[in-house]
Amino acid sequence: MTSSYPKLLKYSLFRQLQWTNMEVNEAAKIAIARPVASRPRCPIYKSLSELLAGAIGISSTNVHSEMAITAIRPKTVRLKPATNHAFVGELSSQVGVSEAPVGCRSDNILQSVEKPKVLYKPMAKLAPRKPIPLLENKGSAASDQQREIAEAEARVQSANEVKQQHDFTAECQQSLLAKSQQEKRIVNSTIVLESTEEVAQSQSLINTSTVDRPSYDGNNWRKYGQKQVKGSEYPRSYYKCTHLKCPVKKKVERSYDGQIAEIVYRGEHNHPKPQPSKRNQPAICNDTSKETNKSAWSNQHPQTSEAYICRTENQNDVGLTIHSASSSKAPCFYDPIGMHSSVRNPGDSAEGNKRLEATCVEPKIKRRKYFGSLCIRDCDFSFDEFLVSDYYGFLPSRKIAGQSNGAGTSGESAFPYMPNQNTTDSEITEDGFCWRKHGQKVVKGSSYPR
DNA sequence: GTAATTTGACCATAA
DNA sequence: CTTATGGTCAAATTA
């Protein structure tokens, strides 16, 4: 390890120089000489496959010897995280769960609520009945996931099958909702679902095919890092927009089954959205409303506003309104704006506005200045939003209409399945949501105004 | 061969 | 000041 110090120092100097120039000139940064690779090859590890093969038959002595080798290696050794191994067993159990009848599934979900799992699934796609392997983006597991997704998509090519799937899931969710409603309470005219985690988990088991898909928000992303952050159960992945010189980055936390737990955007795109690839198009359903939904969200929020902007200190109207609506009306199945705290920490500080303030940005994010002020939610609309919207459709309307909270009562920004009744320049699309037009512009690459 | 991902190391920032 | 944590880099690895 000591032999690598000179190069590390060189790297360090480079990094300092890089930081100095980072904000000034991105192009110049690229032009700077990159550090010479300093990671010595270790002939012991020829491939990850071999590593895995060894790990399967792992013994304590093997572990120690590996660790000893690792200790003297100055650079990366690719080993599966221990936590992933721990999930193998859980995977097995989930297999049983997912193949069980719907009712059994929900029961299992509710029983597992003591686990601090919070899953946020803005993405939704047709859910394969079989569970997704838990190791995200790792080796053959990812391939299997993709294969399963493809198979699942093939299974539902016809619209009838889609509808069946839809009804099936909605029915399941409805039963879950009935259970979760038993635990809801009202705090300062805001309905708080204490069991949103249950509901979210339930959907994670129902819709499980979001693996290997950073986002369907219309942009292309390149992953440049992944890290396990404290306080988060899931690893956080870092993505950059692949568009040339686009500064947008996003952080994605995913559960081990690939579900999106959290997405935070940073920056604004300086380019129009690329044309969606065929791969990214929702593969199911002839109805274009899915894509309508998707683009509706994408067009409303990214680019100019890049999704909703929620401020921690100074809650603006948008964030406040939208969140109050979503938090009060929905169990955060799909809460693109305020799912964070209302889902993850539903019960601690239920004090009206305080709650609203806390809903957009997690406290821990405030550490970083540039992340503290903005929390922009990604929202992936694709297939399962049908399921979501239908789920919301099952919510008793009186629960929604009955709230007296001043903010957000108009419902014009409410995502739950409630036709807007008092907006003027809004329209109810076939997706069931009410959209309010807040701008129009001609974008490059598109012959039609957006 | 290229492109994308993984992952340990490093740095900046906040506490 | 030190420590803890998150964000980023880039070589190694995989697809």
mmCIF file of N, CA, C and O in Angstrom, chain A residues 178-262:
data_model
loop_
_atom_site.group_PDB
_atom_site.id
_atom_site.type_symbol
_atom_site.label_atom_id
_atom_site.label_comp_id
_atom_site.label_asym_id
_atom_site.label_seq_id
_atom_site.Cartn_x
_atom_site.Cartn_y
_atom_site.Cartn_z
ATOM 1 N N ALA A 178 -57.627 -1.142 3.197
ATOM 2 C CA ALA A 178 -58.615 -1.330 4.250
ATOM 3 C C ALA A 178 -57.923 -1.603 5.574
ATOM 4 O O ALA A 178 -58.333 -1.100 6.615
ATOM 5 N N LYS A 179 -56.869 -2.364 5.495
ATOM 6 C CA LYS A 179 -56.138 -2.630 6.735
ATOM 7 C C LYS A 179 -55.412 -1.394 7.215
ATOM 8 O O LYS A 179 -55.397 -1.089 8.400
ATOM 9 N N SER A 180 -54.806 -0.728 6.283
ATOM 10 C CA SER A 180 -53.994 0.406 6.703
ATOM 11 C C SER A 180 -54.849 1.537 7.244
ATOM 12 O O SER A 180 -54.417 2.303 8.090
ATOM 13 N N GLN A 181 -56.067 1.604 6.763
ATOM 14 C CA GLN A 181 -56.925 2.690 7.225
ATOM 15 C C GLN A 181 -57.243 2.558 8.702
ATOM 16 O O GLN A 181 -57.572 3.518 9.370
ATOM 17 N N GLN A 182 -57.151 1.372 9.198
ATOM 18 C CA GLN A 182 -57.430 1.185 10.612
ATOM 19 C C GLN A 182 -56.441 1.952 11.469
ATOM 20 O O GLN A 182 -56.697 2.242 12.613
ATOM 21 N N GLU A 183 -55.322 2.236 10.906
ATOM 22 C CA GLU A 183 -54.281 2.858 11.714
ATOM 23 C C GLU A 183 -54.081 4.325 11.409
ATOM 24 O O GLU A 183 -53.193 4.943 11.927
ATOM 25 N N LYS A 184 -54.888 4.834 10.552
ATOM 26 C CA LYS A 184 -54.677 6.224 10.203
ATOM 27 C C LYS A 184 -55.240 7.126 11.289
ATOM 28 O O LYS A 184 -56.122 6.764 12.044
ATOM 29 N N ARG A 185 -54.696 8.269 11.372
ATOM 30 C CA ARG A 185 -55.196 9.235 12.319
ATOM 31 C C ARG A 185 -55.113 10.602 11.700
ATOM 32 O O ARG A 185 -54.450 10.808 10.698
ATOM 33 N N ILE A 186 -55.764 11.540 12.324
ATOM 34 C CA ILE A 186 -55.799 12.881 11.776
ATOM 35 C C ILE A 186 -55.042 13.815 12.694
ATOM 36 O O ILE A 186 -55.274 13.868 13.889
ATOM 37 N N VAL A 187 -54.123 14.495 12.109
ATOM 38 C CA VAL A 187 -53.336 15.453 12.867
ATOM 39 C C VAL A 187 -53.437 16.793 12.179
ATOM 40 O O VAL A 187 -53.015 16.960 11.053
ATOM 41 N N ASN A 188 -53.973 17.741 12.871
ATOM 42 C CA ASN A 188 -54.114 19.082 12.321
ATOM 43 C C ASN A 188 -54.735 19.050 10.927
ATOM 44 O O ASN A 188 -54.216 19.597 9.982
ATOM 45 N N SER A 189 -55.794 18.430 10.847
ATOM 46 C CA SER A 189 -56.544 18.335 9.610
ATOM 47 C C SER A 189 -55.786 17.608 8.521
ATOM 48 O O SER A 189 -56.132 17.689 7.366
ATOM 49 N N THR A 190 -54.759 16.978 8.877
ATOM 50 C CA THR A 190 -54.021 16.221 7.883
ATOM 51 C C THR A 190 -54.057 14.755 8.247
ATOM 52 O O THR A 190 -53.697 14.369 9.343
ATOM 53 N N ILE A 191 -54.520 14.010 7.341
ATOM 54 C CA ILE A 191 -54.591 12.584 7.604
ATOM 55 C C ILE A 191 -53.212 11.989 7.464
ATOM 56 O O ILE A 191 -52.549 12.159 6.463
ATOM 57 N N VAL A 192 -52.823 11.330 8.469
ATOM 58 C CA VAL A 192 -51.514 10.698 8.436
ATOM 59 C C VAL A 192 -51.721 9.204 8.457
ATOM 60 O O VAL A 192 -52.359 8.672 9.346
ATOM 61 N N LEU A 193 -51.197 8.589 7.495
ATOM 62 C CA LEU A 193 -51.300 7.137 7.469
ATOM 63 C C LEU A 193 -50.073 6.564 8.137
ATOM 64 O O LEU A 193 -48.972 6.664 7.641
ATOM 65 N N GLU A 194 -50.289 5.997 9.249
ATOM 66 C CA GLU A 194 -49.150 5.438 9.949
ATOM 67 C C GLU A 194 -48.663 4.173 9.298
ATOM 68 O O GLU A 194 -47.579 3.711 9.559
ATOM 69 N N SER A 195 -49.480 3.629 8.513
ATOM 70 C CA SER A 195 -49.090 2.362 7.918
ATOM 71 C C SER A 195 -48.693 2.519 6.477
ATOM 72 O O SER A 195 -48.814 1.607 5.695
ATOM 73 N N THR A 196 -48.235 3.672 6.137
ATOM 74 C CA THR A 196 -47.832 3.864 4.752
ATOM 75 C C THR A 196 -46.687 2.943 4.383
ATOM 76 O O THR A 196 -46.540 2.556 3.238
ATOM 77 N N GLU A 197 -45.913 2.617 5.364
ATOM 78 C CA GLU A 197 -44.815 1.708 5.058
ATOM 79 C C GLU A 197 -45.341 0.361 4.620
ATOM 80 O O GLU A 197 -44.814 -0.277 3.727
ATOM 81 N N GLU A 198 -46.396 -0.016 5.293
ATOM 82 C CA GLU A 198 -46.985 -1.287 4.902
ATOM 83 C C GLU A 198 -47.462 -1.220 3.464
ATOM 84 O O GLU A 198 -47.236 -2.128 2.673
ATOM 85 N N VAL A 199 -48.134 -0.146 3.205
ATOM 86 C CA VAL A 199 -48.683 -0.017 1.871
ATOM 87 C C VAL A 199 -47.574 0.038 0.842
ATOM 88 O O VAL A 199 -47.626 -0.616 -0.193
ATOM 89 N N ALA A 200 -46.568 0.819 1.187
ATOM 90 C CA ALA A 200 -45.465 0.920 0.243
ATOM 91 C C ALA A 200 -44.806 -0.434 0.051
ATOM 92 O O ALA A 200 -44.462 -0.826 -1.054
ATOM 93 N N GLN A 201 -44.665 -1.132 1.129
ATOM 94 C CA GLN A 201 -44.056 -2.447 0.993
ATOM 95 C C GLN A 201 -44.917 -3.348 0.160
ATOM 96 O O GLN A 201 -44.425 -4.158 -0.618
ATOM 97 N N SER A 202 -46.188 -3.211 0.361
ATOM 98 C CA SER A 202 -47.055 -4.078 -0.400
ATOM 99 C C SER A 202 -46.870 -3.846 -1.876
ATOM 100 O O SER A 202 -46.836 -4.769 -2.663
ATOM 101 N N GLN A 203 -46.722 -2.615 -2.212
ATOM 102 C CA GLN A 203 -46.559 -2.365 -3.627
ATOM 103 C C GLN A 203 -45.205 -2.840 -4.111
ATOM 104 O O GLN A 203 -45.043 -3.222 -5.249
ATOM 105 N N SER A 204 -44.270 -2.819 -3.210
ATOM 106 C CA SER A 204 -42.966 -3.289 -3.638
ATOM 107 C C SER A 204 -43.019 -4.751 -4.002
ATOM 108 O O SER A 204 -42.247 -5.235 -4.811
ATOM 109 N N LEU A 205 -43.921 -5.449 -3.387
ATOM 110 C CA LEU A 205 -44.038 -6.851 -3.722
ATOM 111 C C LEU A 205 -44.954 -7.056 -4.909
ATOM 112 O O LEU A 205 -44.843 -8.035 -5.634
ATOM 113 N N ILE A 206 -45.827 -6.147 -5.082
ATOM 114 C CA ILE A 206 -46.739 -6.282 -6.200
ATOM 115 C C ILE A 206 -46.071 -5.857 -7.480
ATOM 116 O O ILE A 206 -46.157 -6.516 -8.502
ATOM 117 N N ASN A 207 -45.398 -4.757 -7.399
ATOM 118 C CA ASN A 207 -44.740 -4.257 -8.587
ATOM 119 C C ASN A 207 -43.250 -4.347 -8.373
ATOM 120 O O ASN A 207 -42.679 -3.601 -7.612
ATOM 121 N N THR A 208 -42.645 -5.224 -9.036
ATOM 122 C CA THR A 208 -41.258 -5.499 -8.691
ATOM 123 C C THR A 208 -40.331 -5.440 -9.880
ATOM 124 O O THR A 208 -39.270 -6.010 -9.863
ATOM 125 N N SER A 209 -40.706 -4.760 -10.870
ATOM 126 C CA SER A 209 -39.871 -4.846 -12.059
ATOM 127 C C SER A 209 -39.208 -3.544 -12.415
ATOM 128 O O SER A 209 -39.050 -3.209 -13.559
ATOM 129 N N THR A 210 -38.787 -2.823 -11.455
ATOM 130 C CA THR A 210 -38.131 -1.572 -11.766
ATOM 131 C C THR A 210 -36.631 -1.695 -11.747
ATOM 132 O O THR A 210 -35.922 -0.717 -11.804
ATOM 133 N N VAL A 211 -36.186 -2.876 -11.680
ATOM 134 C CA VAL A 211 -34.756 -3.081 -11.575
ATOM 135 C C VAL A 211 -34.063 -2.628 -12.847
ATOM 136 O O VAL A 211 -34.615 -2.657 -13.927
ATOM 137 N N ASP A 212 -32.865 -2.196 -12.641
ATOM 138 C CA ASP A 212 -32.018 -1.901 -13.768
ATOM 139 C C ASP A 212 -32.558 -0.778 -14.606
ATOM 140 O O ASP A 212 -32.310 -0.695 -15.784
ATOM 141 N N ARG A 213 -33.265 0.070 -14.005
ATOM 142 C CA ARG A 213 -33.781 1.169 -14.762
ATOM 143 C C ARG A 213 -33.669 2.405 -13.911
ATOM 144 O O ARG A 213 -34.525 2.683 -13.075
ATOM 145 N N PRO A 214 -32.632 3.158 -14.105
ATOM 146 C CA PRO A 214 -32.425 4.315 -13.254
ATOM 147 C C PRO A 214 -33.626 5.236 -13.263
ATOM 148 O O PRO A 214 -34.042 5.720 -12.251
ATOM 149 N N SER A 215 -34.149 5.447 -14.402
ATOM 150 C CA SER A 215 -35.287 6.334 -14.441
ATOM 151 C C SER A 215 -35.940 6.270 -15.791
ATOM 152 O O SER A 215 -35.314 6.042 -16.807
ATOM 153 N N TYR A 216 -37.203 6.492 -15.786
ATOM 154 C CA TYR A 216 -37.915 6.689 -17.021
ATOM 155 C C TYR A 216 -38.337 8.139 -17.136
ATOM 156 O O TYR A 216 -39.376 8.455 -17.658
ATOM 157 N N ASP A 217 -37.557 8.982 -16.611
ATOM 158 C CA ASP A 217 -37.941 10.385 -16.648
ATOM 159 C C ASP A 217 -37.610 11.001 -17.990
ATOM 160 O O ASP A 217 -37.797 12.189 -18.199
ATOM 161 N N GLY A 218 -37.113 10.238 -18.887
ATOM 162 C CA GLY A 218 -36.883 10.737 -20.227
ATOM 163 C C GLY A 218 -35.452 11.107 -20.497
ATOM 164 O O GLY A 218 -35.077 11.341 -21.640
ATOM 165 N N ASN A 219 -34.664 11.150 -19.504
ATOM 166 C CA ASN A 219 -33.264 11.496 -19.697
ATOM 167 C C ASN A 219 -32.399 10.251 -19.558
ATOM 168 O O ASN A 219 -32.798 9.252 -18.987
ATOM 169 N N ASN A 220 -31.223 10.389 -20.082
ATOM 170 C CA ASN A 220 -30.268 9.295 -19.977
ATOM 171 C C ASN A 220 -29.289 9.585 -18.853
ATOM 172 O O ASN A 220 -28.777 10.687 -18.736
ATOM 173 N N TRP A 221 -29.049 8.589 -18.091
ATOM 174 C CA TRP A 221 -28.230 8.788 -16.901
ATOM 175 C C TRP A 221 -27.069 7.817 -16.893
ATOM 176 O O TRP A 221 -27.214 6.665 -17.290
ATOM 177 N N ARG A 222 -25.997 8.307 -16.400
ATOM 178 C CA ARG A 222 -24.829 7.452 -16.238
ATOM 179 C C ARG A 222 -24.493 7.374 -14.758
ATOM 180 O O ARG A 222 -24.354 8.369 -14.069
ATOM 181 N N LYS A 223 -24.361 6.202 -14.319
ATOM 182 C CA LYS A 223 -24.064 6.006 -12.914
ATOM 183 C C LYS A 223 -22.581 6.258 -12.672
ATOM 184 O O LYS A 223 -21.730 5.732 -13.389
ATOM 185 N N TYR A 224 -22.283 7.050 -11.717
ATOM 186 C CA TYR A 224 -20.880 7.324 -11.455
ATOM 187 C C TYR A 224 -20.492 7.001 -10.032
ATOM 188 O O TYR A 224 -19.340 7.217 -9.631
ATOM 189 N N GLY A 225 -21.376 6.515 -9.284
ATOM 190 C CA GLY A 225 -20.996 6.146 -7.937
ATOM 191 C C GLY A 225 -22.123 5.476 -7.194
ATOM 192 O O GLY A 225 -23.295 5.606 -7.556
ATOM 193 N N GLN A 226 -21.756 4.775 -6.217
ATOM 194 C CA GLN A 226 -22.750 4.174 -5.341
ATOM 195 C C GLN A 226 -22.171 4.115 -3.951
ATOM 196 O O GLN A 226 -20.979 3.841 -3.772
ATOM 197 N N LYS A 227 -23.012 4.352 -3.018
ATOM 198 C CA LYS A 227 -22.511 4.405 -1.659
ATOM 199 C C LYS A 227 -23.619 4.045 -0.685
ATOM 200 O O LYS A 227 -24.777 4.321 -0.906
ATOM 201 N N GLN A 228 -23.188 3.447 0.382
ATOM 202 C CA GLN A 228 -24.114 3.190 1.469
ATOM 203 C C GLN A 228 -24.055 4.374 2.406
ATOM 204 O O GLN A 228 -23.018 4.647 3.005
ATOM 205 N N VAL A 229 -25.108 5.091 2.507
ATOM 206 C CA VAL A 229 -25.114 6.266 3.358
ATOM 207 C C VAL A 229 -25.754 5.926 4.689
ATOM 208 O O VAL A 229 -26.646 5.074 4.771
ATOM 209 N N LYS A 230 -25.300 6.613 5.662
ATOM 210 C CA LYS A 230 -25.803 6.344 6.998
ATOM 211 C C LYS A 230 -27.254 6.808 7.100
ATOM 212 O O LYS A 230 -27.629 7.849 6.584
ATOM 213 N N GLY A 231 -28.018 6.057 7.801
ATOM 214 C CA GLY A 231 -29.415 6.405 7.960
ATOM 215 C C GLY A 231 -30.294 5.888 6.851
ATOM 216 O O GLY A 231 -31.501 5.967 6.926
ATOM 217 N N SER A 232 -29.666 5.408 5.848
ATOM 218 C CA SER A 232 -30.445 4.849 4.757
ATOM 219 C C SER A 232 -30.201 3.359 4.701
ATOM 220 O O SER A 232 -29.067 2.882 4.788
ATOM 221 N N GLU A 233 -31.264 2.686 4.553
ATOM 222 C CA GLU A 233 -31.143 1.236 4.544
ATOM 223 C C GLU A 233 -30.579 0.735 3.230
ATOM 224 O O GLU A 233 -29.986 -0.332 3.154
ATOM 225 N N TYR A 234 -30.739 1.529 2.224
ATOM 226 C CA TYR A 234 -30.372 1.063 0.904
ATOM 227 C C TYR A 234 -29.195 1.854 0.369
ATOM 228 O O TYR A 234 -28.981 3.002 0.743
ATOM 229 N N PRO A 235 -28.465 1.269 -0.514
ATOM 230 C CA PRO A 235 -27.345 2.007 -1.109
ATOM 231 C C PRO A 235 -27.848 3.135 -1.981
ATOM 232 O O PRO A 235 -28.910 3.048 -2.598
ATOM 233 N N ARG A 236 -27.093 4.155 -2.013
ATOM 234 C CA ARG A 236 -27.457 5.308 -2.817
ATOM 235 C C ARG A 236 -26.588 5.322 -4.066
ATOM 236 O O ARG A 236 -25.366 5.221 -3.994
ATOM 237 N N SER A 237 -27.221 5.461 -5.167
ATOM 238 C CA SER A 237 -26.503 5.514 -6.431
ATOM 239 C C SER A 237 -26.491 6.945 -6.939
ATOM 240 O O SER A 237 -27.446 7.686 -6.754
ATOM 241 N N TYR A 238 -25.420 7.277 -7.589
ATOM 242 C CA TYR A 238 -25.263 8.621 -8.116
ATOM 243 C C TYR A 238 -25.258 8.564 -9.635
ATOM 244 O O TYR A 238 -24.522 7.785 -10.225
ATOM 245 N N TYR A 239 -26.059 9.387 -10.210
ATOM 246 C CA TYR A 239 -26.172 9.397 -11.653
ATOM 247 C C TYR A 239 -25.937 10.806 -12.188
ATOM 248 O O TYR A 239 -26.301 11.791 -11.557
ATOM 249 N N LYS A 240 -25.365 10.837 -13.359
ATOM 250 C CA LYS A 240 -25.230 12.092 -14.087
ATOM 251 C C LYS A 240 -26.021 11.972 -15.373
ATOM 252 O O LYS A 240 -26.075 10.900 -15.977
ATOM 253 N N CYS A 241 -26.548 13.076 -15.761
ATOM 254 C CA CYS A 241 -27.187 13.108 -17.060
ATOM 255 C C CYS A 241 -26.095 12.968 -18.117
ATOM 256 O O CYS A 241 -25.065 13.644 -18.063
ATOM 257 N N THR A 242 -26.337 12.074 -19.047
ATOM 258 C CA THR A 242 -25.303 11.799 -20.035
ATOM 259 C C THR A 242 -25.255 12.826 -21.151
ATOM 260 O O THR A 242 -24.350 12.789 -21.977
ATOM 261 N N HIS A 243 -26.203 13.695 -21.159
ATOM 262 C CA HIS A 243 -26.171 14.718 -22.203
ATOM 263 C C HIS A 243 -24.939 15.597 -22.029
ATOM 264 O O HIS A 243 -24.531 15.908 -20.920
ATOM 265 N N LEU A 244 -24.405 15.991 -23.155
ATOM 266 C CA LEU A 244 -23.162 16.750 -23.140
ATOM 267 C C LEU A 244 -23.308 18.009 -22.305
ATOM 268 O O LEU A 244 -24.185 18.835 -22.522
ATOM 269 N N LYS A 245 -22.436 18.133 -21.352
ATOM 270 C CA LYS A 245 -22.345 19.318 -20.495
ATOM 271 C C LYS A 245 -23.591 19.565 -19.652
ATOM 272 O O LYS A 245 -23.736 20.643 -19.077
ATOM 273 N N CYS A 246 -24.421 18.618 -19.614
ATOM 274 C CA CYS A 246 -25.585 18.784 -18.741
ATOM 275 C C CYS A 246 -25.159 18.545 -17.300
ATOM 276 O O CYS A 246 -24.551 17.515 -16.986
ATOM 277 N N PRO A 247 -25.455 19.486 -16.437
ATOM 278 C CA PRO A 247 -24.961 19.386 -15.067
ATOM 279 C C PRO A 247 -25.850 18.570 -14.134
ATOM 280 O O PRO A 247 -25.542 18.437 -12.966
ATOM 281 N N VAL A 248 -26.934 18.087 -14.654
ATOM 282 C CA VAL A 248 -27.908 17.471 -13.762
ATOM 283 C C VAL A 248 -27.392 16.144 -13.216
ATOM 284 O O VAL A 248 -26.824 15.332 -13.929
ATOM 285 N N LYS A 249 -27.609 16.005 -11.950
ATOM 286 C CA LYS A 249 -27.265 14.755 -11.285
ATOM 287 C C LYS A 249 -28.467 14.313 -10.479
ATOM 288 O O LYS A 249 -29.325 15.107 -10.139
ATOM 289 N N LYS A 250 -28.438 13.089 -10.173
ATOM 290 C CA LYS A 250 -29.490 12.610 -9.293
ATOM 291 C C LYS A 250 -28.969 11.483 -8.422
ATOM 292 O O LYS A 250 -28.050 10.764 -8.775
ATOM 293 N N LYS A 251 -29.595 11.414 -7.289
ATOM 294 C CA LYS A 251 -29.262 10.365 -6.348
ATOM 295 C C LYS A 251 -30.457 9.430 -6.252
ATOM 296 O O LYS A 251 -31.589 9.886 -6.113
ATOM 297 N N VAL A 252 -30.180 8.199 -6.306
ATOM 298 C CA VAL A 252 -31.252 7.215 -6.266
ATOM 299 C C VAL A 252 -30.943 6.195 -5.199
ATOM 300 O O VAL A 252 -29.862 5.625 -5.171
ATOM 301 N N GLU A 253 -31.882 6.015 -4.353
ATOM 302 C CA GLU A 253 -31.751 4.942 -3.378
ATOM 303 C C GLU A 253 -32.704 3.830 -3.760
ATOM 304 O O GLU A 253 -33.880 4.065 -3.979
ATOM 305 N N ARG A 254 -32.152 2.695 -3.816
ATOM 306 C CA ARG A 254 -32.974 1.554 -4.207
ATOM 307 C C ARG A 254 -32.920 0.479 -3.151
ATOM 308 O O ARG A 254 -31.892 0.224 -2.547
ATOM 309 N N SER A 255 -34.023 -0.144 -3.006
ATOM 310 C CA SER A 255 -34.032 -1.313 -2.150
ATOM 311 C C SER A 255 -33.346 -2.450 -2.882
ATOM 312 O O SER A 255 -33.018 -2.350 -4.060
ATOM 313 N N TYR A 256 -33.169 -3.510 -2.206
ATOM 314 C CA TYR A 256 -32.416 -4.601 -2.788
ATOM 315 C C TYR A 256 -33.204 -5.351 -3.842
ATOM 316 O O TYR A 256 -32.643 -6.135 -4.584
ATOM 317 N N ASP A 257 -34.460 -5.121 -3.875
ATOM 318 C CA ASP A 257 -35.205 -5.740 -4.958
ATOM 319 C C ASP A 257 -35.388 -4.758 -6.103
ATOM 320 O O ASP A 257 -36.136 -5.018 -7.036
ATOM 321 N N GLY A 258 -34.690 -3.675 -6.036
ATOM 322 C CA GLY A 258 -34.664 -2.777 -7.175
ATOM 323 C C GLY A 258 -35.671 -1.659 -7.126
ATOM 324 O O GLY A 258 -35.711 -0.835 -8.031
ATOM 325 N N GLN A 259 -36.468 -1.612 -6.109
ATOM 326 C CA GLN A 259 -37.458 -0.559 -6.044
ATOM 327 C C GLN A 259 -36.812 0.764 -5.677
ATOM 328 O O GLN A 259 -35.894 0.803 -4.871
ATOM 329 N N ILE A 260 -37.321 1.802 -6.259
ATOM 330 C CA ILE A 260 -36.826 3.118 -5.936
ATOM 331 C C ILE A 260 -37.321 3.516 -4.562
ATOM 332 O O ILE A 260 -38.510 3.507 -4.287
ATOM 333 N N ALA A 261 -36.399 3.842 -3.719
ATOM 334 C CA ALA A 261 -36.780 4.294 -2.390
ATOM 335 C C ALA A 261 -36.736 5.813 -2.307
ATOM 336 O O ALA A 261 -37.482 6.424 -1.568
ATOM 337 N N GLU A 262 -35.868 6.400 -3.081
ATOM 338 C CA GLU A 262 -35.734 7.851 -3.002
ATOM 339 C C GLU A 262 -34.956 8.329 -4.210
ATOM 340 O O GLU A 262 -33.993 7.712 -4.643
#
